[in-house]
Short mmCIF file of C-alpha atoms in Angstrom, two decimals:
data_model
loop_
_atom_site.label_atom_id
_atom_site.label_comp_id
_atom_site.label_asym_id
_atom_site.label_seq_id
_atom_site.Cartn_x
_atom_site.Cartn_y
_atom_site.Cartn_z
CA UNK A 1 0.00 0.00 0.00
CA UNK A 2 1.34 3.42 -1.01
CA UNK A 3 2.29 5.95 1.71
CA UNK A 4 2.62 9.64 0.88
CA UNK A 5 4.02 12.37 3.11
CA UNK A 6 2.64 15.85 2.38
CA UNK A 7 4.71 18.79 3.59
CA UNK A 8 2.89 22.16 3.62
CA UNK A 9 3.31 25.63 5.08
CA UNK A 10 1.62 29.05 5.15
CA UNK A 11 -1.77 27.39 5.44
CA UNK A 12 -4.57 27.58 7.98
CA UNK A 13 -7.78 26.21 6.52
CA UNK A 14 -7.97 24.39 3.20
CA UNK A 15 -10.93 22.45 1.92
CA UNK A 16 -8.82 21.51 -1.09
CA UNK A 17 -6.28 19.62 1.00
CA UNK A 18 -8.97 18.25 3.30
CA UNK A 19 -11.16 16.92 0.50
CA UNK A 20 -8.10 15.51 -1.26
CA UNK A 21 -7.08 13.74 1.95
CA UNK A 22 -10.57 12.29 2.32
CA UNK A 23 -10.53 10.99 -1.26
CA UNK A 24 -7.04 9.47 -0.95
CA UNK A 25 -8.02 7.75 2.28
CA UNK A 26 -11.10 6.32 0.57
CA UNK A 27 -8.81 5.05 -2.20
CA UNK A 28 -6.73 3.18 0.39
CA UNK A 29 -3.63 5.39 0.30
CA UNK A 30 -1.77 6.01 3.55
CA UNK A 31 -0.98 9.65 4.28
CA UNK A 32 1.21 11.63 6.66
CA UNK A 33 1.03 15.42 6.88
CA UNK A 34 3.60 17.95 8.05
CA UNK A 35 2.29 21.51 8.42
CA UNK A 36 4.88 24.19 9.12
CA UNK A 37 3.38 27.06 11.09
CA UNK A 38 5.11 30.29 10.12
CA UNK A 39 2.60 32.58 11.84
CA UNK A 40 2.75 31.08 15.35
CA UNK A 41 -1.00 30.59 15.04
CA UNK A 42 -2.40 27.95 17.41
CA UNK A 43 -5.62 27.77 15.39
CA UNK A 44 -4.59 25.65 12.40
CA UNK A 45 -7.91 24.28 11.23
CA UNK A 46 -6.48 21.96 8.58
CA UNK A 47 -4.37 20.33 11.30
CA UNK A 48 -7.51 19.70 13.36
CA UNK A 49 -9.50 18.49 10.34
CA UNK A 50 -6.83 15.93 9.42
CA UNK A 51 -6.70 14.64 12.99
CA UNK A 52 -10.46 14.09 12.85
CA UNK A 53 -9.85 11.90 9.78
CA UNK A 54 -7.39 9.88 11.88
CA UNK A 55 -4.54 10.84 9.54
CA UNK A 56 -1.10 11.31 11.14
CA UNK A 57 -0.34 15.05 11.11
CA UNK A 58 2.53 16.98 12.66
CA UNK A 59 2.73 20.71 13.31
CA UNK A 60 6.25 22.15 13.10
CA UNK A 61 7.12 25.67 14.24
CA UNK A 62 9.05 28.10 12.09
CA UNK A 63 10.83 30.43 14.51
CA UNK A 64 13.58 31.64 12.19
CA UNK A 65 16.13 30.44 9.64
CA UNK A 66 17.68 27.93 12.02
CA UNK A 67 14.29 26.21 12.36
CA UNK A 68 14.57 24.95 8.78
CA UNK A 69 17.40 22.59 9.64
CA UNK A 70 15.56 21.21 12.66
CA UNK A 71 12.38 20.74 10.62
CA UNK A 72 14.26 19.01 7.80
CA UNK A 73 15.78 16.49 10.20
CA UNK A 74 12.44 15.88 11.87
CA UNK A 75 10.71 15.34 8.52
CA UNK A 76 13.48 13.00 7.40
CA UNK A 77 12.82 10.90 10.53
CA UNK A 78 9.12 10.86 9.73
CA UNK A 79 9.87 9.58 6.21
CA UNK A 80 11.76 6.67 7.74
CA UNK A 81 9.28 6.10 10.58
CA UNK A 82 6.22 5.92 8.33
CA UNK A 83 8.03 4.09 5.49
CA UNK A 84 7.05 6.83 3.05
CA UNK A 85 7.07 6.06 -0.67
CA UNK A 86 6.45 9.59 -2.04
CA UNK A 87 6.94 13.10 -0.68
CA UNK A 88 4.55 15.73 -2.03
CA UNK A 89 5.24 19.34 -1.07
CA UNK A 90 3.66 22.76 -1.54
CA UNK A 91 4.16 26.38 -0.47
CA UNK A 92 7.50 27.94 0.49
CA UNK A 93 8.64 26.23 3.70
CA UNK A 94 6.79 23.05 2.77
CA UNK A 95 8.86 22.87 -0.41
CA UNK A 96 12.18 23.73 1.23
CA UNK A 97 11.78 21.35 4.14
CA UNK A 98 9.93 18.53 2.39
CA UNK A 99 12.05 18.31 -0.75
CA UNK A 100 15.31 18.53 1.18
CA UNK A 101 14.23 15.94 3.73
CA UNK A 102 13.24 13.57 0.92
CA UNK A 103 16.65 13.94 -0.73
CA UNK A 104 18.45 13.40 2.58
CA UNK A 105 16.31 10.31 3.15
CA UNK A 106 17.30 8.97 -0.27
CA UNK A 107 13.72 9.14 -1.57
CA UNK A 108 13.55 9.74 -5.32
CA UNK A 109 9.76 10.02 -5.66
CA UNK A 110 9.29 13.76 -5.06
CA UNK A 111 6.38 15.95 -6.20
CA UNK A 112 5.53 19.62 -5.77
CA UNK A 113 2.27 21.46 -6.36
CA UNK A 114 3.05 24.99 -7.48
CA UNK A 115 0.40 27.20 -5.86
CA UNK A 116 1.80 30.63 -6.80
CA UNK A 117 3.85 30.37 -9.97
CA UNK A 118 4.58 34.11 -10.37
CA UNK A 119 4.98 35.13 -6.73
CA UNK A 120 8.77 35.53 -6.86
CA UNK A 121 8.54 37.74 -9.93
CA UNK A 122 5.52 39.74 -8.72
CA UNK A 123 7.36 40.73 -5.55
CA UNK A 124 10.81 40.87 -7.20
CA UNK A 125 11.91 38.48 -4.49
CA UNK A 126 15.24 36.86 -5.31
CA UNK A 127 15.07 34.60 -2.23
CA UNK A 128 11.74 33.14 -3.37
CA UNK A 129 13.06 32.78 -6.92
CA UNK A 130 16.01 30.77 -5.64
CA UNK A 131 13.67 28.62 -3.55
CA UNK A 132 11.40 28.00 -6.55
CA UNK A 133 14.36 27.03 -8.71
CA UNK A 134 15.60 24.72 -5.96
CA UNK A 135 12.17 23.11 -5.65
CA UNK A 136 11.76 22.63 -9.40
CA UNK A 137 15.23 21.12 -9.67
CA UNK A 138 14.66 18.59 -6.89
CA UNK A 139 11.09 17.63 -7.81
CA UNK A 140 10.56 14.76 -10.20
CA UNK A 141 7.05 16.00 -11.02
CA UNK A 142 5.70 19.56 -10.93
CA UNK A 143 1.94 20.08 -10.74
CA UNK A 144 0.31 23.23 -12.08
CA UNK A 145 -3.23 23.77 -10.82
CA UNK A 146 -4.60 25.64 -13.84
CA UNK A 147 -3.98 26.23 -17.53
CA UNK A 148 -2.63 29.74 -16.94
CA UNK A 149 -0.26 28.41 -14.27
CA UNK A 150 1.14 25.81 -16.66
CA UNK A 151 1.47 28.47 -19.34
CA UNK A 152 3.42 30.73 -16.98
CA UNK A 153 5.73 27.95 -15.80
CA UNK A 154 6.58 26.94 -19.35
CA UNK A 155 7.36 30.53 -20.34
CA UNK A 156 9.23 31.72 -17.26
CA UNK A 157 10.96 28.85 -15.48
CA UNK A 158 13.78 26.67 -16.73
CA UNK A 159 13.26 23.00 -15.96
CA UNK A 160 12.66 19.81 -17.89
CA UNK A 161 9.20 20.36 -19.37
CA UNK A 162 8.49 16.64 -19.14
CA UNK A 163 8.17 17.15 -15.40
CA UNK A 164 5.10 19.38 -15.75
CA UNK A 165 1.53 18.14 -15.25
CA UNK A 166 -1.69 20.14 -14.96
CA UNK A 167 -4.23 18.96 -12.40
CA UNK A 168 -7.08 21.29 -11.49
CA UNK A 169 -8.43 21.93 -8.03
CA UNK A 170 -11.47 19.82 -7.24
CA UNK A 171 -14.73 20.56 -5.49
CA UNK A 172 -17.44 18.39 -3.99
CA UNK A 173 -20.61 19.51 -5.81
CA UNK A 174 -22.85 18.13 -3.06
CA UNK A 175 -21.21 20.47 -0.54
CA UNK A 176 -22.63 23.48 -2.39
CA UNK A 177 -26.22 22.27 -2.13
CA UNK A 178 -26.48 23.84 1.29
CA UNK A 179 -29.43 23.75 3.66
CA UNK A 180 -31.20 26.84 4.97
CA UNK A 181 -29.96 25.88 8.43
CA UNK A 182 -26.32 26.07 7.32
CA UNK A 183 -26.88 29.46 5.72
CA UNK A 184 -28.61 30.75 8.85
CA UNK A 185 -25.77 29.46 11.02
CA UNK A 186 -23.21 31.38 8.95
CA UNK A 187 -25.37 34.50 8.86
CA UNK A 188 -25.47 34.45 12.66
CA UNK A 189 -21.66 34.74 12.69
CA UNK A 190 -21.22 37.59 10.20
CA UNK A 191 -22.41 41.22 10.09
CA UNK A 192 -24.81 40.71 7.15
CA UNK A 193 -28.24 41.22 8.66
CA UNK A 194 -30.53 43.41 6.56
CA UNK A 195 -32.48 41.74 3.76
CA UNK A 196 -32.70 45.14 2.03
CA UNK A 197 -28.96 45.20 1.34
CA UNK A 198 -27.50 44.29 -2.03
CA UNK A 199 -24.55 42.23 -0.84
CA UNK A 200 -21.28 42.23 -2.76
CA UNK A 201 -19.18 39.42 -1.29
CA UNK A 202 -15.40 39.31 -1.53
CA UNK A 203 -13.60 36.15 -0.37
CA UNK A 204 -10.00 37.17 -0.63
CA UNK A 205 -6.99 37.53 1.64
CA UNK A 206 -5.71 41.12 1.86
CA UNK A 207 -2.78 41.26 -0.56
CA UNK A 208 -2.09 44.11 -3.00
CA UNK A 209 -2.38 41.80 -5.99
CA UNK A 210 -5.90 40.73 -5.00
CA UNK A 211 -7.18 44.14 -6.14
CA UNK A 212 -8.64 45.43 -2.88
CA UNK A 213 -7.70 49.01 -3.75
CA UNK A 214 -9.93 48.85 -6.82
CA UNK A 215 -12.74 47.26 -4.84
CA UNK A 216 -12.55 50.11 -2.33
CA UNK A 217 -12.54 52.70 -5.11
CA UNK A 218 -15.53 50.99 -6.75
CA UNK A 219 -17.37 51.17 -3.42
CA UNK A 220 -16.57 54.89 -3.29
CA UNK A 221 -17.98 55.33 -6.79
CA UNK A 222 -21.18 53.61 -5.58
CA UNK A 223 -21.49 55.73 -2.45
CA UNK A 224 -24.77 57.18 -3.68
CA UNK A 225 -26.28 53.67 -3.51
CA UNK A 226 -26.42 53.03 0.26
CA UNK A 227 -28.14 49.67 -0.21
CA UNK A 228 -25.03 48.28 -1.95
CA UNK A 229 -22.69 46.90 0.71
CA UNK A 230 -19.29 45.23 0.34
CA UNK A 231 -18.34 42.44 2.76
CA UNK A 232 -14.76 41.16 2.65
CA UNK A 233 -13.97 37.71 4.06
CA UNK A 234 -10.62 36.04 4.56
CA UNK A 235 -7.37 36.45 6.47
CA UNK A 236 -5.83 39.88 6.93
CA UNK A 237 -2.66 39.52 4.89
CA UNK A 238 0.03 42.13 4.21
CA UNK A 239 -2.31 44.69 2.59
CA UNK A 240 -4.84 44.79 5.43
CA UNK A 241 -3.68 47.94 7.21
CA UNK A 242 -3.36 49.88 3.97
CA UNK A 243 -6.85 48.78 2.91
CA UNK A 244 -8.33 49.83 6.26
CA UNK A 245 -6.60 53.22 5.90
CA UNK A 246 -8.15 53.72 2.45
CA UNK A 247 -11.59 52.79 3.78
CA UNK A 248 -11.29 55.31 6.63
CA UNK A 249 -9.98 58.10 4.39
CA UNK A 250 -12.89 57.66 1.98
CA UNK A 251 -15.45 57.43 4.79
CA UNK A 252 -16.53 53.95 3.72
CA UNK A 253 -16.59 52.23 7.12
CA UNK A 254 -20.29 51.42 6.77
CA UNK A 255 -20.03 50.44 3.10
CA UNK A 256 -16.94 48.21 3.05
CA UNK A 257 -16.95 45.83 6.01
CA UNK A 258 -14.20 43.38 6.93
CA UNK A 259 -16.07 40.30 8.15
CA UNK A 260 -13.18 38.00 9.06
CA UNK A 261 -12.74 34.31 8.32
CA UNK A 262 -15.71 31.97 7.88
CA UNK A 263 -15.28 28.22 8.08
CA UNK A 264 -18.33 27.19 6.02
CA UNK A 265 -17.62 29.01 2.77
CA UNK A 266 -20.08 26.87 0.83
CA UNK A 267 -22.92 28.37 2.87
CA UNK A 268 -21.33 31.81 2.95
CA UNK A 269 -21.71 32.30 -0.80
CA UNK A 270 -25.49 31.95 -0.45
CA UNK A 271 -25.52 35.26 1.45
CA UNK A 272 -24.13 37.12 -1.58
CA UNK A 273 -26.04 38.82 -4.37
CA UNK A 274 -22.75 39.13 -6.27
CA UNK A 275 -19.39 37.47 -5.77
CA UNK A 276 -16.53 39.84 -6.67
CA UNK A 277 -12.99 38.62 -7.41
CA UNK A 278 -10.63 40.98 -9.25
CA UNK A 279 -6.87 40.19 -9.03
CA UNK A 280 -4.72 42.73 -10.85
CA UNK A 281 -3.37 40.66 -13.76
CA UNK A 282 -3.74 37.25 -15.34
CA UNK A 283 -0.83 35.59 -13.57
CA UNK A 284 -0.83 36.85 -9.97
CA UNK A 285 -3.43 34.27 -9.06
CA UNK A 286 -2.98 31.22 -11.22
CA UNK A 287 -5.64 29.22 -9.39
CA UNK A 288 -8.19 31.01 -7.31
CA UNK A 289 -10.39 28.40 -5.68
CA UNK A 290 -12.90 31.12 -4.81
CA UNK A 291 -13.66 31.50 -8.53
CA UNK A 292 -14.82 27.93 -8.97
CA UNK A 293 -16.47 27.97 -5.54
CA UNK A 294 -18.57 30.91 -6.71
CA UNK A 295 -19.39 29.02 -9.89
CA UNK A 296 -20.38 25.89 -7.99
CA UNK A 297 -22.45 27.93 -5.53
CA UNK A 298 -24.48 29.38 -8.39
CA UNK A 299 -23.82 33.01 -7.47
CA UNK A 300 -23.43 35.76 -10.13
CA UNK A 301 -19.78 36.75 -10.41
CA UNK A 302 -17.80 39.83 -11.43
CA UNK A 303 -14.29 38.69 -12.36
CA UNK A 304 -11.04 39.71 -13.93
CA UNK A 305 -9.45 37.10 -16.19
CA UNK A 306 -7.01 35.82 -13.58
CA UNK A 307 -6.41 32.24 -12.50
CA UNK A 308 -9.30 29.90 -13.22
CA UNK A 309 -11.29 32.79 -14.68
CA UNK A 310 -8.69 32.93 -17.47
CA UNK A 311 -9.85 29.52 -18.67
CA UNK A 312 -13.50 29.50 -17.55
CA UNK A 313 -15.04 32.99 -17.46
CA UNK A 314 -16.86 34.17 -20.58
CA UNK A 315 -18.32 37.66 -20.50
CA UNK A 316 -22.10 37.69 -20.41
CA UNK A 317 -22.20 33.91 -20.77
CA UNK A 318 -21.26 32.74 -17.29
CA UNK A 319 -19.84 35.87 -15.62
CA UNK A 320 -19.47 39.61 -15.95
CA UNK A 321 -15.80 40.10 -16.90
CA UNK A 322 -14.09 43.42 -16.15
CA UNK A 323 -10.63 44.75 -17.14
CA UNK A 324 -7.77 44.61 -14.68
CA UNK A 325 -7.31 47.53 -12.26
CA UNK A 326 -10.53 49.28 -13.33
CA UNK A 327 -12.67 50.51 -10.43
CA UNK A 328 -15.21 52.17 -12.71
CA UNK A 329 -15.76 48.94 -14.63
CA UNK A 330 -16.23 47.08 -11.33
CA UNK A 331 -18.81 49.65 -10.17
CA UNK A 332 -20.64 49.46 -13.52
CA UNK A 333 -20.70 45.65 -13.35
CA UNK A 334 -22.17 45.64 -9.85
CA UNK A 335 -24.86 48.12 -10.88
CA UNK A 336 -25.68 45.95 -13.90
CA UNK A 337 -26.05 42.93 -11.62
CA UNK A 338 -28.37 44.87 -9.33
CA UNK A 339 -30.51 46.21 -12.15
CA UNK A 340 -30.66 42.95 -14.14
CA UNK A 341 -31.28 40.19 -11.57
CA UNK A 342 -32.83 37.71 -14.02
CA UNK A 343 -29.90 37.98 -16.44
CA UNK A 344 -27.44 37.78 -13.55
CA UNK A 345 -29.06 34.55 -12.36
CA UNK A 346 -28.76 33.09 -15.85
CA UNK A 347 -25.02 33.81 -15.84
CA UNK A 348 -24.81 32.05 -12.47
CA UNK A 349 -26.81 29.06 -13.71
CA UNK A 350 -24.43 28.59 -16.64
CA UNK A 351 -21.39 29.01 -14.39
CA UNK A 352 -22.66 26.30 -12.06
CA UNK A 353 -23.03 23.94 -15.01
CA UNK A 354 -19.53 24.82 -16.24
CA UNK A 355 -18.06 24.17 -12.78
CA UNK A 356 -18.76 20.45 -13.04
CA UNK A 357 -15.43 20.02 -14.85
CA UNK A 358 -13.79 20.59 -11.45
CA UNK A 359 -14.33 17.61 -9.19
CA UNK A 360 -12.29 16.21 -6.34
CA UNK A 361 -12.81 12.72 -7.77
CA UNK A 362 -11.07 13.64 -11.04
CA UNK A 363 -8.33 15.52 -9.18
CA UNK A 364 -7.67 12.44 -7.04
CA UNK A 365 -7.69 10.07 -10.00
CA UNK A 366 -5.05 12.13 -11.81
CA UNK A 367 -2.86 12.41 -8.72
CA UNK A 368 -2.93 8.66 -8.13
CA UNK A 369 -2.01 8.10 -11.77
CA UNK A 370 0.94 10.47 -11.32
CA UNK A 371 2.03 8.78 -8.09
CA UNK A 372 1.95 5.38 -9.79
CA UNK A 373 4.11 6.73 -12.64
CA UNK A 374 6.65 7.96 -10.09
CA UNK A 375 6.99 4.49 -8.64
CA UNK A 376 7.09 2.60 -11.92
#
């Protein structure tokens, strides 16, 4: 029976990894997880979720550069202890620790999932670029999670192209057929209360490349429509303080509301009249699970052509597509959604149908095929 060790970092809650773990367990594959906590956050929900599945999971602290060496040695011991056949890594410290530990353990079957293919270049971060090169060199297989991600990797990184595979994120369609009770439970936790509001939902960590500055400017342009409210969900991220400053300076405290992190995102989408997701160019978000979540939830979406939207969103067929970095276009799109509810619902209906190409079952099947190839 195959045993895979997954080494991850910079992660708190992830339905993608949880659902994938559930599917692999159902397929009879043994798993071990290492989650490196770089934020000293005791509330790592993925860690708790994996323990509930009775999957071995270890939380390692990142307290500085010297912690890497300690974590590598510990992970190497886990590889030996659990008789691991394959190491699969993702995200910065997960890649550094997991790939290195696998090499030190003499394990040749090494895989990485590339979550943010352009991050090093977006931030002009030479350290991250060196880490990405190191990861790509050590990995025997490199997984891109979308077509645009694969396109970027092929154009901008130098590695053996035979290593590259594209496997999309996968959803559980049944999870988006939510009960009224689940929706009510989420609504009790968030500040959305009035049924007279036209709710624009944003599920996006605060980073400059997520486009929050244009969302805030669009809200300012719609200030004369008090019924239109923007609710932003997700972790705070590096752009949070700057975003809050912009909201205060524009007097938008009652119009743009930070609503924190919500565990049941499937139910959360049902509180939205519009789901808004507008990263600033096509490559900064080469996946964007929130895009296909919005599709699966059957909620009208306003999108830029970034990540999964690059390959799925078609203007006025299954979404309202706006240009990058264009607050006026965002404001116009939201007004169109408000004034044309029947047409907006038709876009959402088509998007939900189109989302069926993303399933956790297909994602799992392709991963198992890749794992078997590694061992052959």
